[in-house]
Amino acid sequence: MHHDNLILILVGGFVLAFLFGMLANRLKLSPIVGYLVAGVVVGPFTPGWVADQSLAPQLAEIGVILLMFGVGLHFSPKELMRVQSIALPGAIVQIAVATALGWGTGLLMGMSGPEAAIFGFSLSVASTVVLLRAIEGRGQLKTSIGQIAVGWLLVEDLVIIIALVLLPLLANMGEMGGGAAIAREIAWTFAKIAAFLALMFVVGVRAMPVILVWIAHTRSRELFTLGVLAIALGIAWLAYAVFGASFALGAFVAGLVLNSTPLGHNAAERSLPLRDAFAVLFFVSVGMLFDPSTLIREPIGVIATLAIILIGKSIAAVAVTSLFKRERGEGLTIAASLAQIGEFSFILAGLGVTLELISHDTNNLILAAALLSIALNPFMFKLADRLGGGTKPKPIEEPAA
């Protein structure tokens, strides 16, 4: 039976996400696995109550905006600069390896070249939420392992953000005409985005502290939280409506701008509960898109996709860390932290489906591999600890001034 009530979606989504999230936690799995399973339960591919398929994606869009806002709030250029010598080439190599493996696997499964490329690219970026929670849970966030893993992930995030900007342009290449027209369109898009970034980092960086201090003087916690969310959503809308960028990019930039203000840490804390709530709805809505029968119909495809994430990406990470003479245990732990995919893969694959660049079957393979890789991530850390021999992480050298 279908229900169109927003209240029913919120109640059903939150209650089931809580129950399955608790179950996943009891099983020593990431709660995200529980949120995705909750979405599967209320999705159209399983019996029982089915959530409104038209309203859920809109809630997911808000979740994406707030997730990206959170990524921007926690993005630290200083941390990235400290580990850029290994994080930058490491992320590029791992993205290239995963994309190439996915492209080859996709072609073998009968996908077209562009679809196979997007399929592989979707497998190349790890989940920010999963990685941060795993590293924090191990107490390694402030160690060299945590710094390299987070810096590596930040590079991957930036690459995916650029891809989200370019993908709609590449999808419309046939309508644009020749190469010159395509080049002009890409140049115009990046010019608009550059204008948006200039506005934010020239005007926004100066105006935002003043606005936040003015709101803080009201001594109202509710107004401060509301002001932070209004700024995040407002900048996201400005990026989309005026500069032709995506909501996700606008929200990411909003987080970057607020992160650079004196009250940025306070803003992050105030917005955290609502960001977490809508992030849960985002994962639930992603689970609603997953057809569990894919595990039965395409077992070889699921296993091959999962192998790219768990084995292909891990080998690439270990190879890069070994090249930079990091300890074996350190390299294995970094590889384990990146051996999963999550929210950015969902966003990229979802955009590919919307633009009709990838099929729902391909999207189902990505969702299945994401769910399984997140579920198996704790075991990847245990394997890394066993093979690593408990070596201590080496310090990160400070960059030359």
PDB file of N, CA and C in Angstrom, residues 20 46 81 92 188 190 241 255 270 292 316 318 350:
ATOM      1  N   PHE A  20      17.268  -0.643  12.602  1.00  0.00           N
ATOM      2  CA  PHE A  20      18.281  -1.370  11.848  1.00  0.00           C
ATOM      3  C   PHE A  20      19.682  -0.832  12.127  1.00  0.00           C
ATOM      4  N   THR A  46      10.573  -4.722  -2.011  1.00  0.00           N
ATOM      5  CA  THR A  46      10.312  -5.643  -0.912  1.00  0.00           C
ATOM      6  C   THR A  46       8.843  -5.543  -0.516  1.00  0.00           C
ATOM      7  N   MET A  81      47.675  20.128   3.088  1.00  0.00           N
ATOM      8  CA  MET A  81      49.022  20.546   2.712  1.00  0.00           C
ATOM      9  C   MET A  81      50.088  19.733   3.444  1.00  0.00           C
ATOM     10  N   ILE A  92      45.095  10.114  -6.695  1.00  0.00           N
ATOM     11  CA  ILE A  92      45.022  10.078  -8.159  1.00  0.00           C
ATOM     12  C   ILE A  92      45.264   8.670  -8.682  1.00  0.00           C
ATOM     13  N   TRP A 188      32.745  28.227 -20.156  1.00  0.00           N
ATOM     14  CA  TRP A 188      31.722  29.119 -19.603  1.00  0.00           C
ATOM     15  C   TRP A 188      31.252  28.618 -18.239  1.00  0.00           C
ATOM     16  N   PHE A 190      32.973  26.755 -16.075  1.00  0.00           N
ATOM     17  CA  PHE A 190      34.018  26.990 -15.087  1.00  0.00           C
ATOM     18  C   PHE A 190      34.191  28.480 -14.790  1.00  0.00           C
ATOM     19  N   ALA A 241      20.920  28.639  -8.681  1.00  0.00           N
ATOM     20  CA  ALA A 241      20.000  29.507  -9.422  1.00  0.00           C
ATOM     21  C   ALA A 241      20.708  30.605 -10.202  1.00  0.00           C
ATOM     22  N   GLY A 255      30.224  25.538   3.454  1.00  0.00           N
ATOM     23  CA  GLY A 255      30.952  24.952   4.569  1.00  0.00           C
ATOM     24  C   GLY A 255      32.387  25.449   4.641  1.00  0.00           C
ATOM     25  N   ARG A 270      26.534  23.304  15.957  1.00  0.00           N
ATOM     26  CA  ARG A 270      25.107  23.631  15.971  1.00  0.00           C
ATOM     27  C   ARG A 270      24.347  22.927  14.853  1.00  0.00           C
ATOM     28  N   PRO A 292      17.176  -5.877  -4.004  1.00  0.00           N
ATOM     29  CA  PRO A 292      17.970  -6.967  -3.418  1.00  0.00           C
ATOM     30  C   PRO A 292      18.132  -8.178  -4.341  1.00  0.00           C
ATOM     31  N   ALA A 316      46.373  -0.737  -4.728  1.00  0.00           N
ATOM     32  CA  ALA A 316      46.869   0.565  -5.192  1.00  0.00           C
ATOM     33  C   ALA A 316      47.341   1.412  -4.016  1.00  0.00           C
ATOM     34  N   VAL A 318      48.344   0.385  -0.969  1.00  0.00           N
ATOM     35  CA  VAL A 318      49.555  -0.194  -0.377  1.00  0.00           C
ATOM     36  C   VAL A 318      50.771   0.078  -1.265  1.00  0.00           C
ATOM     37  N   GLY A 350      23.618   8.265  -8.942  1.00  0.00           N
ATOM     38  CA  GLY A 350      22.271   8.809  -9.069  1.00  0.00           C
ATOM     39  C   GLY A 350      22.179   9.844 -10.169  1.00  0.00           C
TER      40      GLY A 350
END
